[in-house]
Amino acid sequence: MRRAAVRLCSLLVLGMCAADAHPVAQGAMEIKAEVDRIEIVAHVSSEQVFVAEALANNPSAATSEEVWQRHGDYLLEHLFVEADGARLTGKVESFTGTTATEQIVYRLRFEVPPSPTPRRSVILSQNVLNEFNFAPGNPWEATYVIRLISGKSPSEGLLLTSRAPLAFQLNARTFELITSSTSRNSTVSVFLEHGIGHILGGYDHLLFIAALVLAVVSFWDLVKVVTAFTLAHTLTLTLAVLDVVRLSDRIVEPMIAASIVFVACQNVLAPSHARGSVRLAIAFGFGLFHGLGFAGGLLSAMEGFQTATIAAAIFAFSVGVEIGHQIVALPLFAAMRFARAKAAPDDRSGSLHIWMSRLGSGAIGVVGAVYLVAALAWLR
């Protein structure tokens, strides 16, 4: 049984470590088509600029303006606009920011050559920050909320990530951006999918929820601990979107890593406190920081969007996060329940489920410690 426990726990942890994850630098883009060009106003987070500048081994710049100018060139190299399969040539027309700003605004222009066809297929994609790692198996990425200026009523609520490019049509007669995927239903589906992907692609959140489930005994215990975690991260996610609560990733990421280590160690060293009111308080307390990690500036990048669009995005993203949690929590709980059912009535020290909990929690604690070291190193 011990060998089986080792194998199960090893597969669990290796599967998590193989996943991509955040941290994510969030921003926004406004796209407008003119007669001979496509204009993009990119609101880039200062965090994105800092990450690219710090990890690219660039020569030191004398002023902030030089850093921002260099990042504009970097942005053009990693932002791709294609019309009918041909990449358009872009340039940075201007950029604005202050030393205290949290965003730098870049105005980009992509030349559109003449075409005899009335409509052209346009694809927008990007791989910003993908070449940099926050921790082993934990790459940075940039995500942008998109607003399309099309006629009198802009379309908003779309999402541009490195995994999900945007495709739309350019009408060469009226010079408008035309897309069939800019309704509120699209916002719901886009952010629902992003919420699920944010969990399944982020081993930090997966490790924490797995550590919680490994100590659960009954289905009612599972419901209570997941509910406490859900209430906490939904609260701070909403407050972050409303700009009521905002903490730097330099605080949030180490706290998320510390939560993984703490819960894992509690499972191994103090299993009697790994359930009941103490565990509920821990799940809620650390869930507050996970909620800020979920927000990560993504929805705050939607400032100025319609209230209905923001509400739909919050709802869909939150539901997606919970679906991602349950994809992990329910199978793991079922495996632990099955292991308990196979235990002999008088075997309280060597049961398969006990070894699964100890070994799984120990492995999770080790991975969490590596993540914590990386997060603390990032503070320097």
Short mmCIF file of C-alpha atoms in Angstrom, two decimals:
data_model
loop_
_atom_site.label_atom_id
_atom_site.label_comp_id
_atom_site.label_asym_id
_atom_site.label_seq_id
_atom_site.Cartn_x
_atom_site.Cartn_y
_atom_site.Cartn_z
CA MET A 1 0.00 0.00 0.00
CA ARG A 2 2.89 2.33 0.74
CA ARG A 3 4.26 1.86 -2.79
CA ALA A 4 0.84 2.61 -4.24
CA ALA A 5 0.62 5.75 -2.13
CA VAL A 6 4.05 6.90 -3.31
CA ARG A 7 3.10 6.37 -6.95
CA LEU A 8 -0.23 8.17 -6.62
CA CYS A 9 1.28 11.15 -4.83
CA SER A 10 4.22 11.36 -7.24
CA LEU A 11 1.89 11.45 -10.23
CA LEU A 12 -0.20 14.12 -8.55
CA VAL A 13 2.71 16.44 -7.83
CA LEU A 14 4.53 15.84 -11.11
CA GLY A 15 1.34 16.61 -13.00
CA MET A 16 1.02 19.89 -11.16
CA CYS A 17 4.64 20.87 -11.64
CA ALA A 18 4.36 20.25 -15.37
CA ALA A 19 1.60 22.83 -15.67
CA ASP A 20 2.17 26.38 -16.77
CA ALA A 21 1.18 29.06 -14.29
CA HIS A 22 0.98 32.72 -13.62
CA PRO A 23 2.21 35.38 -12.49
CA VAL A 24 0.42 37.43 -15.11
CA ALA A 25 1.03 41.05 -16.05
CA GLN A 26 -2.34 42.56 -16.97
CA GLY A 27 -3.10 45.32 -19.42
CA ALA A 28 -5.64 46.62 -21.90
CA MET A 29 -5.73 47.46 -25.60
CA GLU A 30 -8.01 49.66 -27.66
CA ILE A 31 -8.05 48.78 -31.36
CA LYS A 32 -9.27 51.11 -34.12
CA ALA A 33 -9.13 50.78 -37.90
CA GLU A 34 -8.49 53.68 -40.27
CA VAL A 35 -8.24 53.86 -44.04
CA ASP A 36 -4.62 52.73 -44.25
CA ARG A 37 -3.75 51.57 -40.75
CA ILE A 38 -4.75 49.78 -37.59
CA GLU A 39 -4.13 51.76 -34.44
CA ILE A 40 -3.64 50.13 -31.05
CA VAL A 41 -3.55 52.03 -27.79
CA ALA A 42 -1.88 49.64 -25.34
CA HIS A 43 -2.12 50.24 -21.60
CA VAL A 44 0.87 48.29 -20.31
CA SER A 45 1.39 47.64 -16.61
CA SER A 46 4.60 48.91 -15.06
CA GLU A 47 5.06 45.35 -13.82
CA GLN A 48 5.30 44.12 -17.41
CA VAL A 49 7.94 46.72 -18.19
CA PHE A 50 9.87 45.87 -15.03
CA VAL A 51 9.86 42.12 -15.71
CA ALA A 52 11.04 42.50 -19.29
CA GLU A 53 13.70 45.02 -18.32
CA ALA A 54 15.01 43.06 -15.33
CA LEU A 55 15.14 39.64 -16.98
CA ALA A 56 16.28 40.55 -20.48
CA ASN A 57 19.79 41.55 -19.33
CA ASN A 58 19.48 44.90 -21.10
CA PRO A 59 22.14 47.54 -20.52
CA SER A 60 21.16 49.95 -17.78
CA ALA A 61 19.12 52.94 -18.90
CA ALA A 62 19.74 56.46 -17.63
CA THR A 63 16.08 57.50 -17.43
CA SER A 64 12.62 55.98 -17.12
CA GLU A 65 11.79 57.33 -20.57
CA GLU A 66 14.62 55.26 -22.05
CA VAL A 67 13.25 52.14 -20.34
CA TRP A 68 9.75 52.83 -21.65
CA GLN A 69 11.06 53.48 -25.15
CA ARG A 70 13.00 50.22 -25.11
CA HIS A 71 9.89 48.37 -23.95
CA GLY A 72 7.93 49.86 -26.85
CA ASP A 73 10.38 48.18 -29.23
CA TYR A 74 10.04 44.95 -27.23
CA LEU A 75 6.24 45.19 -27.50
CA LEU A 76 6.40 45.50 -31.28
CA GLU A 77 8.60 42.39 -31.47
CA HIS A 78 6.10 40.32 -29.48
CA LEU A 79 2.80 41.69 -30.80
CA PHE A 80 1.72 40.28 -34.15
CA VAL A 81 -0.92 41.80 -36.45
CA GLU A 82 -1.59 39.84 -39.63
CA ALA A 83 -3.87 40.74 -42.53
CA ASP A 84 -4.74 37.87 -44.88
CA GLY A 85 -1.74 35.94 -43.54
CA ALA A 86 0.82 38.72 -44.01
CA ARG A 87 2.34 40.36 -40.94
CA LEU A 88 1.84 44.12 -40.83
CA THR A 89 4.68 46.51 -40.12
CA GLY A 90 4.26 48.41 -36.86
CA LYS A 91 5.85 51.36 -35.12
CA VAL A 92 5.54 53.16 -31.80
CA GLU A 93 4.03 56.58 -32.47
CA SER A 94 4.17 57.77 -28.86
CA PHE A 95 4.22 56.68 -25.24
CA THR A 96 3.24 58.41 -22.02
CA GLY A 97 3.80 57.73 -18.35
CA THR A 98 5.21 59.14 -15.15
CA THR A 99 7.66 57.75 -12.62
CA ALA A 100 4.75 57.09 -10.25
CA THR A 101 2.34 55.63 -12.80
CA GLU A 102 1.17 52.02 -12.75
CA GLN A 103 0.62 52.00 -16.50
CA ILE A 104 2.48 53.21 -19.56
CA VAL A 105 0.33 54.01 -22.58
CA TYR A 106 1.77 53.11 -25.99
CA ARG A 107 0.22 54.25 -29.26
CA LEU A 108 1.08 51.73 -31.96
CA ARG A 109 0.41 52.01 -35.67
CA PHE A 110 0.36 49.12 -38.16
CA GLU A 111 0.32 49.96 -41.85
CA VAL A 112 -2.42 48.24 -43.90
CA PRO A 113 -1.46 47.88 -47.60
CA PRO A 114 -4.17 48.38 -50.24
CA SER A 115 -6.24 45.34 -51.19
CA PRO A 116 -8.88 44.72 -53.88
CA THR A 117 -10.94 42.54 -51.52
CA PRO A 118 -13.69 44.33 -49.55
CA ARG A 119 -13.06 42.35 -46.37
CA ARG A 120 -9.79 41.15 -44.95
CA SER A 121 -9.09 38.60 -42.28
CA VAL A 122 -7.09 40.09 -39.42
CA ILE A 123 -5.44 38.09 -36.63
CA LEU A 124 -3.97 39.67 -33.50
CA SER A 125 -1.64 37.53 -31.36
CA GLN A 126 1.14 38.03 -28.82
CA ASN A 127 3.76 36.19 -26.76
CA VAL A 128 4.79 38.99 -24.39
CA LEU A 129 6.95 37.84 -21.42
CA ASN A 130 6.65 34.17 -22.37
CA GLU A 131 10.43 33.77 -22.54
CA PHE A 132 10.88 34.65 -18.85
CA ASN A 133 10.34 32.32 -15.87
CA PHE A 134 9.18 33.43 -12.45
CA ALA A 135 10.05 30.01 -11.03
CA PRO A 136 10.80 26.61 -12.60
CA GLY A 137 7.78 25.65 -14.68
CA ASN A 138 6.15 28.99 -13.83
CA PRO A 139 6.54 31.40 -16.77
CA TRP A 140 5.39 35.00 -16.89
CA GLU A 141 2.73 35.96 -19.37
CA ALA A 142 0.85 39.10 -20.35
CA THR A 143 -2.91 39.32 -20.82
CA TYR A 144 -4.86 42.18 -22.35
CA VAL A 145 -8.53 43.13 -22.17
CA ILE A 146 -9.61 44.30 -25.63
CA ARG A 147 -11.93 47.08 -26.77
CA LEU A 148 -12.72 47.24 -30.51
CA ILE A 149 -13.69 50.67 -31.84
CA SER A 150 -16.25 49.82 -34.50
CA GLY A 151 -18.59 52.58 -35.64
CA LYS A 152 -20.48 54.42 -32.93
CA SER A 153 -20.63 51.60 -30.40
CA PRO A 154 -17.35 49.99 -29.33
CA SER A 155 -17.23 46.28 -28.62
CA GLU A 156 -15.55 45.30 -25.38
CA GLY A 157 -14.86 42.40 -23.08
CA LEU A 158 -12.63 40.29 -25.30
CA LEU A 159 -9.36 38.86 -24.02
CA LEU A 160 -5.99 38.52 -25.74
CA THR A 161 -3.60 35.97 -24.26
CA SER A 162 -0.59 34.11 -25.61
CA ARG A 163 -2.80 31.02 -25.99
CA ALA A 164 -5.85 32.74 -27.46
CA PRO A 165 -5.31 35.14 -30.39
CA LEU A 166 -8.13 37.32 -31.70
CA ALA A 167 -9.52 37.01 -35.21
CA PHE A 168 -11.80 39.58 -36.84
CA GLN A 169 -12.54 41.16 -40.21
CA LEU A 170 -11.53 44.53 -41.54
CA ASN A 171 -14.10 46.09 -43.86
CA ALA A 172 -12.07 48.03 -46.41
CA ARG A 173 -15.07 50.06 -47.59
CA THR A 174 -16.21 51.47 -44.28
CA PHE A 175 -12.93 50.86 -42.45
CA GLU A 176 -14.59 49.28 -39.46
CA LEU A 177 -13.63 46.29 -37.38
CA ILE A 178 -16.28 43.63 -37.75
CA THR A 179 -16.47 40.64 -35.47
CA SER A 180 -19.25 38.24 -34.52
CA SER A 181 -17.77 37.48 -31.10
CA THR A 182 -18.20 40.71 -29.16
CA SER A 183 -21.55 40.16 -27.43
CA ARG A 184 -22.00 39.84 -23.69
CA ASN A 185 -22.36 36.10 -24.17
CA SER A 186 -18.88 36.12 -25.65
CA THR A 187 -17.54 37.97 -22.61
CA VAL A 188 -19.04 35.28 -20.39
CA SER A 189 -17.56 32.43 -22.41
CA VAL A 190 -14.15 34.11 -22.73
CA PHE A 191 -13.78 34.82 -19.02
CA LEU A 192 -15.29 31.48 -18.03
CA GLU A 193 -12.63 29.72 -20.09
CA HIS A 194 -9.94 32.04 -18.72
CA GLY A 195 -11.00 31.29 -15.14
CA ILE A 196 -10.74 27.56 -15.72
CA GLY A 197 -7.40 27.94 -17.46
CA HIS A 198 -6.10 30.20 -14.72
CA ILE A 199 -6.57 27.38 -12.20
CA LEU A 200 -5.58 24.38 -14.32
CA GLY A 201 -2.59 26.31 -15.64
CA GLY A 202 -1.42 27.57 -12.25
CA TYR A 203 0.27 25.06 -9.99
CA ASP A 204 0.29 27.42 -7.01
CA HIS A 205 -3.50 27.40 -6.67
CA LEU A 206 -3.66 23.70 -7.54
CA LEU A 207 -1.17 22.80 -4.84
CA PHE A 208 -3.07 24.76 -2.20
CA ILE A 209 -6.46 23.24 -3.01
CA ALA A 210 -4.89 19.76 -3.17
CA ALA A 211 -3.29 20.25 0.26
CA LEU A 212 -6.68 21.25 1.66
CA VAL A 213 -8.41 18.20 0.18
CA LEU A 214 -5.76 15.73 1.39
CA ALA A 215 -6.83 16.38 5.00
CA VAL A 216 -10.59 16.17 4.33
CA VAL A 217 -12.39 13.20 5.86
CA SER A 218 -16.04 13.56 4.84
CA PHE A 219 -17.89 15.14 1.96
CA TRP A 220 -19.35 17.69 4.37
CA ASP A 221 -15.81 18.66 5.40
CA LEU A 222 -14.97 19.11 1.73
CA VAL A 223 -18.00 21.36 1.19
CA LYS A 224 -17.13 23.53 4.18
CA VAL A 225 -13.44 24.02 3.40
CA VAL A 226 -14.06 24.72 -0.30
CA THR A 227 -16.87 27.13 0.59
CA ALA A 228 -14.62 29.02 3.01
CA PHE A 229 -11.91 29.29 0.36
CA THR A 230 -14.46 30.32 -2.29
CA LEU A 231 -16.03 33.05 -0.15
CA ALA A 232 -12.61 34.50 0.68
CA HIS A 233 -11.17 34.66 -2.81
CA THR A 234 -14.46 35.88 -4.31
CA LEU A 235 -14.50 38.70 -1.75
CA THR A 236 -11.00 39.95 -2.52
CA LEU A 237 -11.44 39.37 -6.26
CA THR A 238 -14.48 41.67 -6.21
CA LEU A 239 -12.80 44.26 -3.99
CA ALA A 240 -9.75 44.27 -6.27
CA VAL A 241 -11.93 44.85 -9.33
CA LEU A 242 -13.67 47.74 -7.55
CA ASP A 243 -10.21 49.09 -6.64
CA VAL A 244 -11.06 48.94 -2.93
CA VAL A 245 -8.19 46.59 -2.08
CA ARG A 246 -4.94 46.44 -3.99
CA LEU A 247 -1.69 44.75 -3.01
CA SER A 248 1.49 44.35 -4.99
CA ASP A 249 2.30 40.96 -6.48
CA ARG A 250 5.48 41.19 -4.43
CA ILE A 251 3.29 40.65 -1.38
CA VAL A 252 0.60 38.43 -2.87
CA GLU A 253 2.86 35.86 -4.54
CA PRO A 254 4.97 35.09 -1.42
CA MET A 255 1.79 34.82 0.67
CA ILE A 256 0.29 32.33 -1.81
CA ALA A 257 3.51 30.31 -1.70
CA ALA A 258 3.55 30.48 2.11
CA SER A 259 -0.04 29.22 2.20
CA ILE A 260 0.97 26.09 0.31
CA VAL A 261 3.85 25.35 2.66
CA PHE A 262 1.81 26.08 5.80
CA VAL A 263 -1.16 23.86 4.90
CA ALA A 264 1.09 21.03 3.71
CA CYS A 265 3.15 21.14 6.92
CA GLN A 266 0.00 21.24 9.02
CA ASN A 267 -1.25 18.09 7.29
CA VAL A 268 1.96 16.26 8.22
CA LEU A 269 2.95 17.75 11.57
CA ALA A 270 -0.41 18.63 13.13
CA PRO A 271 -3.09 16.54 11.41
CA SER A 272 -5.48 17.05 14.33
CA HIS A 273 -5.63 20.77 13.43
CA ALA A 274 -5.97 20.10 9.70
CA ARG A 275 -9.75 19.97 9.91
CA GLY A 276 -12.54 21.67 11.77
CA SER A 277 -12.77 25.37 12.60
CA VAL A 278 -8.99 25.88 12.55
CA ARG A 279 -8.69 24.61 8.97
CA LEU A 280 -11.72 26.67 7.89
CA ALA A 281 -10.10 29.82 9.28
CA ILE A 282 -6.86 28.99 7.47
CA ALA A 283 -8.66 28.31 4.19
CA PHE A 284 -10.51 31.61 4.48
CA GLY A 285 -7.49 33.65 5.56
CA PHE A 286 -5.17 32.44 2.84
CA GLY A 287 -8.07 32.49 0.37
CA LEU A 288 -8.08 36.27 0.68
CA PHE A 289 -4.58 36.40 -0.83
CA HIS A 290 -5.44 33.84 -3.49
CA GLY A 291 -8.32 36.08 -4.55
CA LEU A 292 -5.88 38.92 -5.14
CA GLY A 293 -3.78 36.48 -7.14
CA PHE A 294 -6.84 35.58 -9.23
CA ALA A 295 -7.58 39.25 -9.88
CA GLY A 296 -3.98 40.10 -10.69
CA GLY A 297 -5.06 43.40 -12.27
CA LEU A 298 -6.94 41.60 -15.05
CA LEU A 299 -10.38 42.98 -14.40
CA SER A 300 -9.11 46.33 -13.17
CA ALA A 301 -7.75 46.73 -16.70
CA MET A 302 -11.41 47.02 -17.72
CA GLU A 303 -11.68 50.48 -16.17
CA GLY A 304 -14.08 52.56 -18.24
CA PHE A 305 -15.93 49.53 -19.60
CA GLN A 306 -19.67 49.26 -19.22
CA THR A 307 -20.91 48.03 -15.85
CA ALA A 308 -22.70 45.09 -17.48
CA THR A 309 -19.48 43.96 -19.18
CA ILE A 310 -17.49 44.14 -15.95
CA ALA A 311 -20.20 42.29 -14.00
CA ALA A 312 -20.37 39.56 -16.65
CA ALA A 313 -16.59 39.20 -16.59
CA ILE A 314 -16.42 38.95 -12.77
CA PHE A 315 -19.20 36.37 -12.68
CA ALA A 316 -17.81 34.25 -15.51
CA PHE A 317 -14.24 34.36 -14.23
CA SER A 318 -15.34 33.38 -10.70
CA VAL A 319 -17.40 30.47 -12.00
CA GLY A 320 -14.48 29.35 -14.14
CA VAL A 321 -12.17 29.43 -11.12
CA GLU A 322 -14.57 27.21 -9.16
CA ILE A 323 -14.94 24.76 -12.03
CA GLY A 324 -11.15 24.52 -12.16
CA HIS A 325 -11.04 23.86 -8.42
CA GLN A 326 -13.58 21.07 -8.62
CA ILE A 327 -11.82 19.41 -11.53
CA VAL A 328 -8.95 18.86 -9.09
CA ALA A 329 -10.75 18.57 -5.75
CA LEU A 330 -13.44 16.01 -6.57
CA PRO A 331 -11.21 13.31 -8.14
CA LEU A 332 -8.65 13.72 -5.37
CA PHE A 333 -11.35 13.46 -2.70
CA ALA A 334 -12.77 10.38 -4.42
CA ALA A 335 -9.31 8.75 -4.43
CA MET A 336 -8.86 9.47 -0.72
CA ARG A 337 -12.36 8.18 0.02
CA PHE A 338 -11.64 4.98 -1.89
CA ALA A 339 -8.37 4.53 0.04
CA ARG A 340 -10.21 4.91 3.36
CA ALA A 341 -12.81 2.36 2.28
CA LYS A 342 -10.06 -0.16 1.60
CA ALA A 343 -8.43 0.33 5.02
CA ALA A 344 -8.82 -2.39 7.63
CA PRO A 345 -10.99 -1.34 10.60
CA ASP A 346 -8.11 -1.81 13.08
CA ASP A 347 -5.39 -0.25 10.87
CA ARG A 348 -4.90 3.35 12.00
CA SER A 349 -1.21 3.86 11.28
CA GLY A 350 -0.43 2.24 7.96
CA SER A 351 -3.57 2.78 5.88
CA LEU A 352 -3.19 3.79 2.28
CA HIS A 353 -5.08 7.06 2.76
CA ILE A 354 -2.80 8.08 5.63
CA TRP A 355 0.30 7.51 3.54
CA MET A 356 -1.30 9.32 0.59
CA SER A 357 -1.99 12.32 2.80
CA ARG A 358 1.49 12.36 4.37
CA LEU A 359 3.49 11.77 1.21
CA GLY A 360 1.28 14.00 -0.92
CA SER A 361 1.42 16.81 1.62
CA GLY A 362 5.18 16.41 1.99
CA ALA A 363 5.74 16.62 -1.75
CA ILE A 364 3.40 19.61 -2.02
CA GLY A 365 5.30 21.30 0.81
CA VAL A 366 8.62 20.82 -1.00
CA VAL A 367 7.28 22.29 -4.24
CA GLY A 368 5.66 25.12 -2.30
CA ALA A 369 8.97 25.86 -0.60
CA VAL A 370 10.71 26.13 -3.99
CA TYR A 371 7.99 28.52 -5.11
CA LEU A 372 8.34 30.53 -1.88
CA VAL A 373 12.10 30.90 -2.36
CA ALA A 374 11.53 32.12 -5.92
CA ALA A 375 8.84 34.55 -4.78
CA LEU A 376 11.06 35.97 -2.02
CA ALA A 377 14.01 36.22 -4.41
CA TRP A 378 11.81 38.29 -6.70
CA LEU A 379 11.47 40.89 -3.91
CA ARG A 380 15.15 41.84 -4.26
#
